[in-house]
Every structure is written in C-alpha cells, then in structure tokens.
mmCIF file of C-alpha atoms in Angstrom:
data_model
loop_
_atom_site.group_PDB
_atom_site.id
_atom_site.type_symbol
_atom_site.label_atom_id
_atom_site.label_comp_id
_atom_site.label_asym_id
_atom_site.label_seq_id
_atom_site.Cartn_x
_atom_site.Cartn_y
_atom_site.Cartn_z
ATOM 1 C CA MET N 1 13.553 -38.536 -19.580
ATOM 2 C CA GLN N 2 16.101 -37.733 -22.275
ATOM 3 C CA SER N 3 19.335 -39.691 -21.864
ATOM 4 C CA ILE N 4 22.730 -38.060 -21.360
ATOM 5 C CA ASP N 5 25.532 -38.521 -23.893
ATOM 6 C CA PHE N 6 28.510 -39.089 -21.593
ATOM 7 C CA SER N 7 30.871 -39.693 -24.495
ATOM 8 C CA ALA N 8 30.066 -36.245 -25.875
ATOM 9 C CA ARG N 9 30.609 -34.700 -22.429
ATOM 10 C CA ARG N 10 34.034 -36.257 -22.124
ATOM 11 C CA LYS N 11 34.984 -35.034 -25.609
ATOM 12 C CA ARG N 12 33.890 -31.495 -24.733
ATOM 13 C CA VAL N 13 36.069 -31.516 -21.605
ATOM 14 C CA ALA N 14 39.026 -32.820 -23.625
ATOM 15 C CA GLN N 15 38.498 -30.123 -26.245
ATOM 16 C CA HIS N 16 38.244 -27.390 -23.629
ATOM 17 C CA ALA N 17 41.428 -28.627 -21.940
ATOM 18 C CA ARG N 18 43.185 -28.168 -25.293
ATOM 19 C CA GLU N 19 41.658 -24.716 -25.731
ATOM 20 C CA LEU N 20 42.983 -23.646 -22.323
ATOM 21 C CA GLY N 21 46.444 -24.983 -23.114
ATOM 22 C CA PHE N 22 46.380 -28.142 -20.975
ATOM 23 C CA ASP N 23 47.496 -31.631 -21.948
ATOM 24 C CA ALA N 24 45.075 -33.228 -19.468
ATOM 25 C CA TYR N 25 42.492 -32.517 -16.798
ATOM 26 C CA LEU N 26 42.711 -34.450 -13.521
ATOM 27 C CA GLY N 27 39.423 -33.919 -11.699
ATOM 28 C CA THR N 28 38.842 -35.005 -8.124
ATOM 29 C CA ARG N 29 35.699 -33.019 -7.281
ATOM 30 C CA GLN N 30 32.612 -35.086 -6.643
ATOM 31 C CA GLY N 31 30.663 -32.936 -9.099
ATOM 32 C CA ALA N 32 33.159 -33.711 -11.869
ATOM 33 C CA LEU N 33 33.081 -37.431 -11.120
ATOM 34 C CA HIS N 34 29.281 -37.448 -11.242
ATOM 35 C CA TYR N 35 29.161 -35.293 -14.381
ATOM 36 C CA LEU N 36 31.514 -37.528 -16.360
ATOM 37 C CA SER N 37 30.600 -40.970 -14.988
ATOM 38 C CA GLY N 38 26.839 -40.975 -14.436
ATOM 39 C CA ALA N 39 27.371 -42.893 -11.189
ATOM 40 C CA PHE N 40 27.132 -41.798 -7.561
ATOM 41 C CA MET N 41 30.768 -41.638 -6.387
ATOM 42 C CA PRO N 42 30.887 -40.553 -2.715
ATOM 43 C CA TRP N 43 34.392 -41.884 -1.936
ATOM 44 C CA ARG N 44 37.826 -40.659 -3.008
ATOM 45 C CA GLY N 45 38.347 -40.792 -6.723
ATOM 46 C CA ALA N 46 39.597 -38.990 -9.804
ATOM 47 C CA VAL N 47 38.815 -38.671 -13.479
ATOM 48 C CA LEU N 48 41.623 -38.207 -15.993
ATOM 49 C CA VAL N 49 40.696 -36.651 -19.318
ATOM 50 C CA THR N 50 43.559 -36.259 -21.761
ATOM 51 C CA ALA N 51 43.572 -33.560 -24.417
ATOM 52 C CA ASP N 52 43.442 -36.234 -27.119
ATOM 53 C CA GLY N 53 40.092 -37.473 -25.769
ATOM 54 C CA HIS N 54 40.866 -40.438 -23.490
ATOM 55 C CA CYS N 55 38.847 -40.596 -20.262
ATOM 56 C CA GLU N 56 39.434 -42.927 -17.321
ATOM 57 C CA PHE N 57 38.543 -43.074 -13.637
ATOM 58 C CA ILE N 58 40.527 -43.869 -10.499
ATOM 59 C CA TYR N 59 38.396 -44.948 -7.560
ATOM 60 C CA TRP N 60 38.391 -46.666 -4.178
ATOM 61 C CA ALA N 61 38.239 -50.438 -4.643
ATOM 62 C CA MET N 62 35.622 -51.030 -1.945
ATOM 63 C CA ASP N 63 32.957 -49.241 -3.989
ATOM 64 C CA ALA N 64 34.314 -49.716 -7.486
ATOM 65 C CA SER N 65 32.221 -52.701 -8.579
ATOM 66 C CA ARG N 66 28.974 -50.830 -7.931
ATOM 67 C CA VAL N 67 30.189 -47.695 -9.697
ATOM 68 C CA ARG N 68 31.400 -49.705 -12.678
ATOM 69 C CA ALA N 69 27.983 -51.379 -12.928
ATOM 70 C CA GLU N 70 25.994 -48.166 -12.552
ATOM 71 C CA GLY N 71 28.222 -45.794 -14.521
ATOM 72 C CA HIS N 72 28.429 -45.282 -18.271
ATOM 73 C CA GLU N 73 31.222 -47.109 -20.122
ATOM 74 C CA MET N 74 33.800 -46.437 -17.448
ATOM 75 C CA ASP N 75 37.467 -47.335 -17.843
ATOM 76 C CA MET N 76 38.394 -47.634 -14.159
ATOM 77 C CA TYR N 77 41.518 -48.300 -12.087
ATOM 78 C CA GLU N 78 41.151 -49.178 -8.396
ATOM 79 C CA PHE N 79 43.160 -48.358 -5.257
ATOM 80 C CA GLU N 80 42.727 -49.763 -1.749
ATOM 81 C CA PHE N 81 44.494 -47.813 0.977
ATOM 82 C CA SER N 82 46.717 -44.701 0.788
ATOM 83 C CA ASP N 83 48.003 -45.424 -2.703
ATOM 84 C CA PHE N 84 45.602 -43.020 -4.443
ATOM 85 C CA PRO N 85 48.342 -40.520 -5.446
ATOM 86 C CA GLN N 86 50.630 -43.374 -6.503
ATOM 87 C CA LEU N 87 47.999 -44.750 -8.885
ATOM 88 C CA ILE N 88 47.409 -41.263 -10.289
ATOM 89 C CA ARG N 89 51.159 -40.957 -10.944
ATOM 90 C CA GLN N 90 51.186 -44.299 -12.710
ATOM 91 C CA ARG N 91 48.296 -43.330 -14.976
ATOM 92 C CA LEU N 92 49.839 -39.955 -15.835
ATOM 93 C CA GLU N 93 53.111 -41.673 -16.742
ATOM 94 C CA HIS N 94 51.250 -44.338 -18.729
ATOM 95 C CA HIS N 95 49.762 -41.629 -20.940
ATOM 96 C CA GLY N 96 53.116 -39.973 -21.509
ATOM 97 C CA LEU N 97 52.260 -36.947 -19.400
ATOM 98 C CA SER N 98 55.466 -36.843 -17.330
ATOM 99 C CA ARG N 99 56.416 -33.458 -18.837
ATOM 100 C CA ALA N 100 52.905 -32.203 -19.529
ATOM 101 C CA LYS N 101 50.772 -29.316 -18.331
ATOM 102 C CA VAL N 102 47.985 -30.809 -16.211
ATOM 103 C CA ALA N 103 44.901 -29.074 -14.822
ATOM 104 C CA LEU N 104 43.922 -29.927 -11.233
ATOM 105 C CA ASP N 105 40.896 -29.238 -9.051
ATOM 106 C CA LEU N 106 42.580 -26.932 -6.539
ATOM 107 C CA ALA N 107 40.438 -23.871 -5.796
ATOM 108 C CA HIS N 108 37.553 -21.699 -6.954
ATOM 109 C CA PRO N 109 38.572 -18.032 -6.975
ATOM 110 C CA GLY N 110 35.798 -15.980 -5.422
ATOM 111 C CA ALA N 111 33.969 -18.917 -3.859
ATOM 112 C CA ALA N 112 32.886 -18.833 -0.228
ATOM 113 C CA GLN N 113 33.301 -22.587 0.269
ATOM 114 C CA VAL N 114 35.515 -25.437 -0.940
ATOM 115 C CA ALA N 115 33.843 -27.805 -3.376
ATOM 116 C CA PRO N 116 33.720 -31.419 -2.136
ATOM 117 C CA GLY N 117 36.645 -33.420 -3.470
ATOM 118 C CA MET N 118 39.198 -30.706 -4.241
ATOM 119 C CA LEU N 119 42.727 -32.124 -4.310
ATOM 120 C CA THR N 120 44.244 -32.206 -0.834
ATOM 121 C CA ALA N 121 47.555 -30.610 0.079
ATOM 122 C CA ALA N 122 49.069 -34.027 0.812
ATOM 123 C CA GLU N 123 48.010 -35.329 -2.606
ATOM 124 C CA TYR N 124 49.348 -32.220 -4.336
ATOM 125 C CA PHE N 125 52.724 -32.461 -2.592
ATOM 126 C CA ASP N 126 52.967 -36.155 -3.435
ATOM 127 C CA LEU N 127 52.295 -35.561 -7.141
ATOM 128 C CA SER N 128 54.605 -32.550 -7.328
ATOM 129 C CA THR N 129 57.442 -34.339 -5.547
ATOM 130 C CA HIS N 130 57.336 -37.508 -7.633
ATOM 131 C CA LEU N 131 56.523 -35.854 -10.965
ATOM 132 C CA PRO N 132 58.717 -32.735 -10.845
ATOM 133 C CA ASP N 133 58.623 -32.160 -14.590
ATOM 134 C CA ILE N 134 54.837 -31.921 -14.815
ATOM 135 C CA ARG N 135 53.452 -28.398 -14.709
ATOM 136 C CA PHE N 136 50.444 -28.657 -12.389
ATOM 137 C CA GLU N 137 48.042 -25.697 -12.393
ATOM 138 C CA ASN N 138 44.630 -24.879 -10.999
ATOM 139 C CA GLY N 139 42.252 -26.019 -13.728
ATOM 140 C CA VAL N 140 38.754 -25.901 -12.277
ATOM 141 C CA ASP N 141 37.542 -23.939 -15.290
ATOM 142 C CA VAL N 142 38.340 -26.825 -17.629
ATOM 143 C CA ILE N 143 35.153 -28.526 -16.510
ATOM 144 C CA ASP N 144 33.312 -25.594 -14.907
ATOM 145 C CA ASP N 145 33.132 -23.787 -18.247
ATOM 146 C CA VAL N 146 31.576 -26.912 -19.760
ATOM 147 C CA MET N 147 29.127 -27.409 -16.886
ATOM 148 C CA LEU N 148 28.103 -23.739 -16.699
ATOM 149 C CA ILE N 149 25.416 -23.802 -19.407
ATOM 150 C CA LYS N 150 22.925 -26.636 -19.013
ATOM 151 C CA ASP N 151 21.521 -28.688 -21.889
ATOM 152 C CA ALA N 152 17.995 -30.101 -22.131
ATOM 153 C CA PRO N 153 18.643 -33.408 -20.286
ATOM 154 C CA GLU N 154 20.263 -31.506 -17.419
ATOM 155 C CA ILE N 155 17.465 -28.960 -17.165
ATOM 156 C CA ALA N 156 14.909 -31.782 -17.074
ATOM 157 C CA ARG N 157 16.699 -33.392 -14.125
ATOM 158 C CA LEU N 158 17.130 -30.095 -12.307
ATOM 159 C CA ARG N 159 13.461 -29.333 -12.850
ATOM 160 C CA LEU N 160 12.522 -32.727 -11.389
ATOM 161 C CA ALA N 161 14.744 -32.183 -8.347
ATOM 162 C CA ALA N 162 13.099 -28.787 -7.831
ATOM 163 C CA GLU N 163 9.631 -30.354 -8.050
ATOM 164 C CA VAL N 164 10.635 -32.831 -5.353
ATOM 165 C CA SER N 165 11.789 -29.945 -3.176
ATOM 166 C CA ASP N 166 8.384 -28.272 -3.685
ATOM 167 C CA TYR N 167 6.692 -31.355 -2.273
ATOM 168 C CA GLY N 168 9.177 -31.617 0.577
ATOM 169 C CA PHE N 169 8.656 -27.972 1.525
ATOM 170 C CA GLU N 170 4.879 -28.388 1.470
ATOM 171 C CA GLN N 171 5.057 -31.424 3.761
ATOM 172 C CA GLY N 172 7.531 -29.693 6.037
ATOM 173 C CA MET N 173 5.353 -26.600 6.301
ATOM 174 C CA ASN N 174 2.363 -28.810 7.138
ATOM 175 C CA ALA N 175 4.380 -30.200 10.056
ATOM 176 C CA VAL N 176 5.223 -26.774 11.512
ATOM 177 C CA ARG N 177 3.143 -26.200 14.628
ATOM 178 C CA VAL N 178 3.627 -25.087 18.199
ATOM 179 C CA GLY N 179 5.399 -27.852 20.093
ATOM 180 C CA ALA N 180 6.756 -29.727 17.087
ATOM 181 C CA THR N 181 10.544 -30.005 17.158
ATOM 182 C CA GLU N 182 12.908 -28.981 14.404
ATOM 183 C CA ASN N 183 13.926 -32.630 14.084
ATOM 184 C CA GLU N 184 10.323 -33.757 13.638
ATOM 185 C CA VAL N 185 9.822 -31.281 10.808
ATOM 186 C CA ALA N 186 13.113 -32.304 9.202
ATOM 187 C CA GLY N 187 12.033 -35.934 9.407
ATOM 188 C CA GLU N 188 8.773 -35.202 7.586
ATOM 189 C CA ILE N 189 10.704 -33.412 4.865
ATOM 190 C CA GLU N 190 13.172 -36.277 4.515
ATOM 191 C CA ARG N 191 10.349 -38.783 4.317
ATOM 192 C CA ALA N 192 8.575 -36.714 1.667
ATOM 193 C CA ILE N 193 11.534 -36.229 -0.666
ATOM 194 C CA ARG N 194 12.504 -39.908 -0.395
ATOM 195 C CA ARG N 195 8.976 -40.906 -1.308
ATOM 196 C CA ARG N 196 9.336 -38.785 -4.459
ATOM 197 C CA GLY N 197 12.623 -40.411 -5.446
ATOM 198 C CA SER N 198 15.405 -38.338 -3.881
ATOM 199 C CA THR N 199 18.450 -40.532 -3.267
ATOM 200 C CA TRP N 200 20.557 -38.266 -1.068
ATOM 201 C CA SER N 201 20.186 -35.090 0.984
ATOM 202 C CA TRP N 202 23.497 -33.837 -0.284
ATOM 203 C CA ALA N 203 24.336 -30.878 1.992
ATOM 204 C CA VAL N 204 27.513 -31.045 4.060
ATOM 205 C CA THR N 205 25.483 -29.416 6.846
ATOM 206 C CA GLY N 206 23.702 -32.645 7.685
ATOM 207 C CA GLY N 207 21.060 -32.898 4.973
ATOM 208 C CA THR N 208 17.714 -31.240 5.630
ATOM 209 C CA GLU N 209 18.052 -28.121 7.783
ATOM 210 C CA VAL N 210 15.326 -26.742 10.038
ATOM 211 C CA GLY N 211 15.858 -23.826 12.388
ATOM 212 C CA ALA N 212 13.331 -21.978 14.536
ATOM 213 C CA GLY N 213 13.174 -18.843 16.646
ATOM 214 C CA GLU N 214 16.514 -17.567 17.921
ATOM 215 C CA ARG N 215 18.255 -20.278 15.887
ATOM 216 C CA THR N 216 17.218 -18.474 12.692
ATOM 217 C CA GLY N 217 18.893 -15.258 13.822
ATOM 218 C CA PHE N 218 22.529 -16.182 14.290
ATOM 219 C CA LEU N 219 24.584 -13.322 12.860
ATOM 220 C CA ARG N 220 25.710 -14.300 9.330
ATOM 221 C CA GLY N 221 24.277 -17.707 10.177
ATOM 222 C CA VAL N 222 23.695 -19.644 6.976
ATOM 223 C CA THR N 223 23.293 -23.024 8.682
ATOM 224 C CA GLN N 224 20.713 -24.466 11.054
ATOM 225 C CA GLN N 225 21.063 -28.183 11.631
ATOM 226 C CA ALA N 226 17.812 -29.488 13.073
ATOM 227 C CA THR N 227 17.699 -30.065 16.822
ATOM 228 C CA ASP N 228 15.107 -31.118 19.392
ATOM 229 C CA ARG N 229 14.185 -27.488 20.049
ATOM 230 C CA PRO N 230 10.356 -27.125 20.092
ATOM 231 C CA ILE N 231 8.860 -24.575 17.710
ATOM 232 C CA GLN N 232 6.981 -21.771 19.433
ATOM 233 C CA ALA N 233 4.400 -19.170 18.413
ATOM 234 C CA ASN N 234 5.352 -15.884 16.746
ATOM 235 C CA GLU N 235 8.710 -16.928 15.368
ATOM 236 C CA PHE N 236 10.495 -17.673 12.104
ATOM 237 C CA VAL N 237 11.167 -21.227 10.936
ATOM 238 C CA ILE N 238 13.657 -21.841 8.125
ATOM 239 C CA LEU N 239 13.232 -24.978 5.992
ATOM 240 C CA ASP N 240 16.229 -25.851 3.799
ATOM 241 C CA LEU N 241 15.976 -28.875 1.460
ATOM 242 C CA HIS N 242 18.639 -30.670 -0.600
ATOM 243 C CA PRO N 243 17.171 -33.447 -2.789
ATOM 244 C CA LEU N 244 19.231 -35.305 -5.390
ATOM 245 C CA MET N 245 17.620 -36.767 -8.527
ATOM 246 C CA ASP N 246 19.765 -38.759 -10.953
ATOM 247 C CA LEU N 247 22.843 -36.942 -9.605
ATOM 248 C CA TYR N 248 21.281 -33.475 -10.090
ATOM 249 C CA MET N 249 20.643 -31.237 -7.116
ATOM 250 C CA ALA N 250 17.954 -28.926 -5.855
ATOM 251 C CA ASP N 251 18.704 -26.372 -3.171
ATOM 252 C CA THR N 252 15.493 -24.853 -1.816
ATOM 253 C CA ALA N 253 15.317 -22.796 1.366
ATOM 254 C CA LEU N 254 12.374 -20.630 2.389
ATOM 255 C CA PRO N 255 11.132 -19.125 5.653
ATOM 256 C CA VAL N 256 7.882 -19.799 7.446
ATOM 257 C CA PHE N 257 6.440 -17.489 10.091
ATOM 258 C CA LEU N 258 4.194 -19.081 12.702
ATOM 259 C CA GLY N 259 1.857 -16.526 14.270
ATOM 260 C CA LYS N 260 1.930 -12.722 14.041
ATOM 261 C CA PRO N 261 5.216 -10.832 13.530
ATOM 262 C CA ASP N 262 6.037 -7.889 15.785
ATOM 263 C CA ALA N 263 7.278 -4.579 14.399
ATOM 264 C CA ALA N 264 10.955 -5.596 14.258
ATOM 265 C CA GLN N 265 10.112 -8.898 12.594
ATOM 266 C CA ALA N 266 7.815 -7.181 10.091
ATOM 267 C CA LYS N 267 10.599 -4.735 9.163
ATOM 268 C CA LEU N 268 12.938 -7.655 8.562
ATOM 269 C CA ILE N 269 10.332 -9.387 6.383
ATOM 270 C CA ASP N 270 9.795 -6.268 4.264
ATOM 271 C CA CYS N 271 13.518 -5.931 3.615
ATOM 272 C CA TRP N 272 14.022 -9.609 2.820
ATOM 273 C CA GLU N 273 11.057 -9.849 0.451
ATOM 274 C CA GLU N 274 12.106 -6.727 -1.461
ATOM 275 C CA THR N 275 15.652 -8.076 -1.781
ATOM 276 C CA VAL N 276 14.335 -11.408 -3.052
ATOM 277 C CA GLN N 277 12.298 -9.718 -5.781
ATOM 278 C CA THR N 278 15.237 -7.512 -6.675
ATOM 279 C CA MET N 279 17.494 -10.531 -7.089
ATOM 280 C CA LEU N 280 14.934 -12.396 -9.195
ATOM 281 C CA GLY N 281 14.610 -9.367 -11.430
ATOM 282 C CA SER N 282 18.365 -8.846 -11.667
ATOM 283 C CA LEU N 283 19.137 -12.008 -13.655
ATOM 284 C CA THR N 284 18.922 -10.334 -17.051
ATOM 285 C CA PRO N 285 21.094 -11.926 -19.762
ATOM 286 C CA GLY N 286 24.212 -9.863 -20.383
ATOM 287 C CA ARG N 287 24.380 -8.349 -16.887
ATOM 288 C CA PRO N 288 27.563 -9.038 -14.889
ATOM 289 C CA ILE N 289 26.871 -11.336 -11.935
ATOM 290 C CA ALA N 290 28.729 -8.919 -9.650
ATOM 291 C CA GLU N 291 26.244 -6.194 -10.597
ATOM 292 C CA CYS N 292 23.363 -8.491 -9.594
ATOM 293 C CA ALA N 293 24.964 -8.890 -6.166
ATOM 294 C CA SER N 294 25.419 -5.131 -5.814
ATOM 295 C CA ARG N 295 21.686 -4.620 -6.412
ATOM 296 C CA GLY N 296 20.815 -6.941 -3.543
ATOM 297 C CA ILE N 297 23.272 -5.229 -1.212
ATOM 298 C CA ALA N 298 21.721 -1.862 -2.116
ATOM 299 C CA VAL N 299 18.310 -3.044 -0.861
ATOM 300 C CA PHE N 300 19.818 -4.145 2.468
ATOM 301 C CA GLU N 301 21.378 -0.681 2.746
ATOM 302 C CA LYS N 302 18.123 1.055 1.824
ATOM 303 C CA HIS N 303 16.407 -0.636 4.795
ATOM 304 C CA GLY N 304 19.318 0.053 7.141
ATOM 305 C CA LEU N 305 19.956 -3.655 7.580
ATOM 306 C CA ALA N 306 23.176 -4.137 5.610
ATOM 307 C CA GLU N 307 25.065 -5.418 8.668
ATOM 308 C CA PHE N 308 22.607 -8.320 8.888
ATOM 309 C CA GLY N 309 22.367 -9.181 5.183
ATOM 310 C CA LEU N 310 24.990 -11.343 3.512
ATOM 311 C CA PRO N 311 26.766 -10.239 0.315
ATOM 312 C CA LEU N 312 26.318 -13.786 -1.017
ATOM 313 C CA PHE N 313 23.339 -14.299 -3.306
ATOM 314 C CA GLY N 314 23.650 -17.874 -4.517
ATOM 315 C CA HIS N 315 25.661 -20.329 -6.544
ATOM 316 C CA GLY N 316 25.434 -22.668 -9.482
ATOM 317 C CA LEU N 317 23.464 -25.906 -9.477
ATOM 318 C CA GLY N 318 24.046 -29.157 -11.325
ATOM 319 C CA THR N 319 25.943 -32.233 -10.183
ATOM 320 C CA CYS N 320 27.520 -29.908 -7.616
ATOM 321 C CA ALA N 321 26.331 -26.875 -5.673
ATOM 322 C CA ARG N 322 29.829 -25.467 -5.121
ATOM 323 C CA THR N 323 30.231 -24.361 -8.687
ATOM 324 C CA ARG N 324 29.909 -21.274 -10.864
ATOM 325 C CA PRO N 325 28.313 -18.867 -11.135
ATOM 326 C CA PHE N 326 29.001 -17.636 -7.611
ATOM 327 C CA ILE N 327 26.651 -14.696 -7.121
ATOM 328 C CA ASN N 328 28.832 -12.244 -5.242
ATOM 329 C CA LEU N 329 30.904 -9.138 -5.912
ATOM 330 C CA ARG N 330 33.951 -11.212 -6.900
ATOM 331 C CA SER N 331 32.232 -13.085 -9.722
ATOM 332 C CA ARG N 332 33.707 -12.789 -13.213
ATOM 333 C CA ASP N 333 30.692 -14.388 -14.887
ATOM 334 C CA VAL N 334 27.900 -12.727 -16.855
ATOM 335 C CA VAL N 335 24.241 -13.771 -16.681
ATOM 336 C CA THR N 336 23.777 -16.172 -19.600
ATOM 337 C CA PRO N 337 20.763 -18.170 -20.804
ATOM 338 C CA GLY N 338 21.095 -21.794 -19.764
ATOM 339 C CA MET N 339 22.632 -21.103 -16.382
ATOM 340 C CA VAL N 340 20.900 -22.738 -13.422
ATOM 341 C CA VAL N 341 21.473 -21.187 -10.009
ATOM 342 C CA ALA N 342 20.298 -21.514 -6.450
ATOM 343 C CA LEU N 343 19.440 -17.844 -6.061
ATOM 344 C CA GLY N 344 19.987 -16.722 -2.485
ATOM 345 C CA THR N 345 18.986 -13.983 -0.070
ATOM 346 C CA HIS N 346 20.236 -14.157 3.523
ATOM 347 C CA LEU N 347 19.122 -11.842 6.332
ATOM 348 C CA TYR N 348 19.823 -12.765 9.970
ATOM 349 C CA ARG N 349 19.313 -10.393 12.901
ATOM 350 C CA PRO N 350 20.103 -11.686 16.394
ATOM 351 C CA GLY N 351 17.226 -11.208 18.809
ATOM 352 C CA VAL N 352 14.727 -10.768 15.973
ATOM 353 C CA GLY N 353 15.101 -13.771 13.659
ATOM 354 C CA GLY N 354 16.239 -14.586 10.193
ATOM 355 C CA MET N 355 15.241 -15.662 6.710
ATOM 356 C CA ARG N 356 16.989 -17.583 3.968
ATOM 357 C CA LEU N 357 16.228 -17.963 0.290
ATOM 358 C CA GLU N 358 17.829 -20.668 -1.840
ATOM 359 C CA TYR N 359 15.755 -20.905 -4.963
ATOM 360 C CA PRO N 360 16.443 -23.012 -8.074
ATOM 361 C CA VAL N 361 16.228 -20.734 -11.103
ATOM 362 C CA LEU N 362 16.888 -21.264 -14.811
ATOM 363 C CA VAL N 363 18.131 -18.223 -16.725
ATOM 364 C CA GLY N 364 16.074 -17.868 -19.896
ATOM 365 C CA GLU N 365 16.325 -15.454 -22.795
ATOM 366 C CA HIS N 366 14.342 -12.837 -20.865
ATOM 367 C CA GLY N 367 15.434 -13.480 -17.295
ATOM 368 C CA ALA N 368 14.879 -15.807 -14.366
ATOM 369 C CA GLU N 369 12.503 -18.760 -14.624
ATOM 370 C CA PRO N 370 11.941 -20.433 -11.238
ATOM 371 C CA LEU N 371 12.150 -24.216 -11.396
ATOM 372 C CA VAL N 372 10.042 -24.467 -8.240
ATOM 373 C CA GLN N 373 6.361 -23.627 -7.864
ATOM 374 C CA THR N 374 6.628 -22.524 -4.231
ATOM 375 C CA GLU N 375 6.549 -18.735 -4.055
ATOM 376 C CA ALA N 376 9.669 -16.834 -3.029
ATOM 377 C CA ARG N 377 8.192 -15.124 0.058
ATOM 378 C CA VAL N 378 7.693 -15.618 3.767
ATOM 379 C CA HIS N 379 5.035 -18.325 4.178
ATOM 380 C CA ARG N 380 2.769 -17.394 7.074
ATOM 381 C CA LEU N 381 0.945 -19.816 9.320
ATOM 382 C CA SER N 382 -1.611 -18.815 11.925
#
C-alpha cells in the first residue's frame, strides 16, 4: 500500500493556517492526532502546528513511548496528571505565540455530534486565563479543509476498511437466525473484522451495533447497542459495523429482514429503499450538500413518513467520522470529487421497525462510487 507523506501533511496544515490568518493550529481532536502522527492516540493529547511549519505533539506520558515508536518522526512532549493545559501554555510561549492568533478545535457548526477530543471548557478557560493576550478562535477548518479531499493513499485505506466491513456484514448476516441474540451476532461480526485486520471498532456507541425487532424502531433512534434479546421471525435486524484499518475508518450499516414483512413493514421498506437510491444519485459534483439532504427529505414526505425519517444523511470519513461534509440542511459544503462519506438514510417507526444506511462512498467525477460491494438495500432472509 502506498505510504503517507506525513511531512507534506503537516506543511499543508501550516500553510492553510497562514491562509486563514492564524499563527498556529492547536488540534486536540483524535482525528487530527491520527492524521498528523500516523499513530493510534486514544488518550488526551494535542498537536501544535505553527504557521512557519513546525509540528509537535503533546501527549499523556503513560502511552507516549508506544506512540513515539509507532508514529512518524514525532517531536513529542509528555504530561502525567492534570498538567495538560500547563504544558500547552509552555509550548505556545516557547514558540513566541503569547500574542498570537491561535486556532483551536472547539466546535463543528452544523454537526449533530461533538468530534472526539474537542477542547474541553476547563482547558479553554485555563488557556484563556493564563494567556490573556492570545486570540483563541474556533479553527476546526484549518485541518478539516485539508482532510476534506482524500488522496490516493487515503482512498486505498478507506477502500480496505470498507472491504473488511463487507466481510463483517456477510458473517453477521449468516449469524442472523431465529433464537440468536443480538450479542451473538455482534460477536460474529467482531470476530470477522478482527480476522481481516481491523484494530478497533471505533464507535462511541460500543463498537459493533446490532438491533432487532422493536429495538430497530425507536423514534429517531440512531443507536442500537447489542443486547441479549433473541432475534425473532418477521422482524428487522440492523447491523452496524465500524472497522479501523491503519487509522482509517469504515462505517457500514444495513438492515436485514428475517421472514416476510407485513404491509406496514413493506411500506417502510419501499420508502427507505427509494430514499437510499435518491441519496446515492444526489452526490453529483457541484451540487450543494444541503440540496442533497433536501432530496432525501422530499422522498420521506412523498411516502408520508417524514416524521419517522431523519434529516441527517451522513458524514465524512477518514481518520475521524465526526468530520465534514455533514450531509444535512446546514451544510456549507459542495459535492466535490475526492470526498469520502458515510452516506446515511435513517427511517425508524415505533411499532413497525426501522432501517439504517451508513455506506462508505467515494465521490468521483461523475458521482458516487460505493467503496463496499454489499448492496444498499434491505437484505432478506427466509
């Protein structure tokens, strides 16, 4: 697999910080740490990229030796207990940034969730109090703009993660049967993706999600952590996989139906499958992301099921899954070749059931190219 030029990445972030008028970018998000280090960094840490091109990392001492060994030419400073903000202050002062304009990872406008690792309120107050002459601003776009369009090494890793999710879904579907528990199916999926090289089921929801029957139909219910509930005949089962390959994520969720759907379930399936195809067809280069979301909402409305469909149709994929483009009506992005998204379609009706799509897709010159081989439809089992 083609290697990643981390030095070039760091230079691009430094250049973009200058272009946006910042003297430095202080990133604390896990996705930023992974993107700029090449090492798995699950604990509290930061990366400081100055506008003149210097890059260094601040990380918890108890994991620092491993990260230093597994990362790529990392200049690292370690902290032990609650002195993380103090060490950040010291490094900012060391680089002569005491009166600078510094970009922070604070918030994603228009995002439904907080990306792992955003600066905490306590950390922000500490930095602002002790460095009153620094102008701190939300600077998530410093790195998000750089990460938005994927290069060939990134696409190769995202494609591999998607292939692993294909295998995991296949093995999970093979385990779906009357009497099997959600946990048993989740275990088969976990075993499968690990066998294919996944190093972490990254989701904050508990890793692999499996929900069956009434647990698929929670109103607006995007999460089903697996339980010991037995799967029964004539019900939906949602399988939601989150493999990680060389720090790059897949996010693949698809529904299975075990048995024969009744009229209400069949109506739900028709609506969901039409919305899925509409969303896949909407990713035409040059189209505003918000317009893509409006097309999906229009299909929910056409079927009279808008109250059960979510106005959230996916998010970016890379070293983080809480990153642009956010496919909703608030998005400011435009569909652009090189984007990779987890395209979503969510439809949950209490008392009937629910379906979820999360589908890794590369935007090409002519539209969406799925990175998975598994079809975007309800997978039926007799």
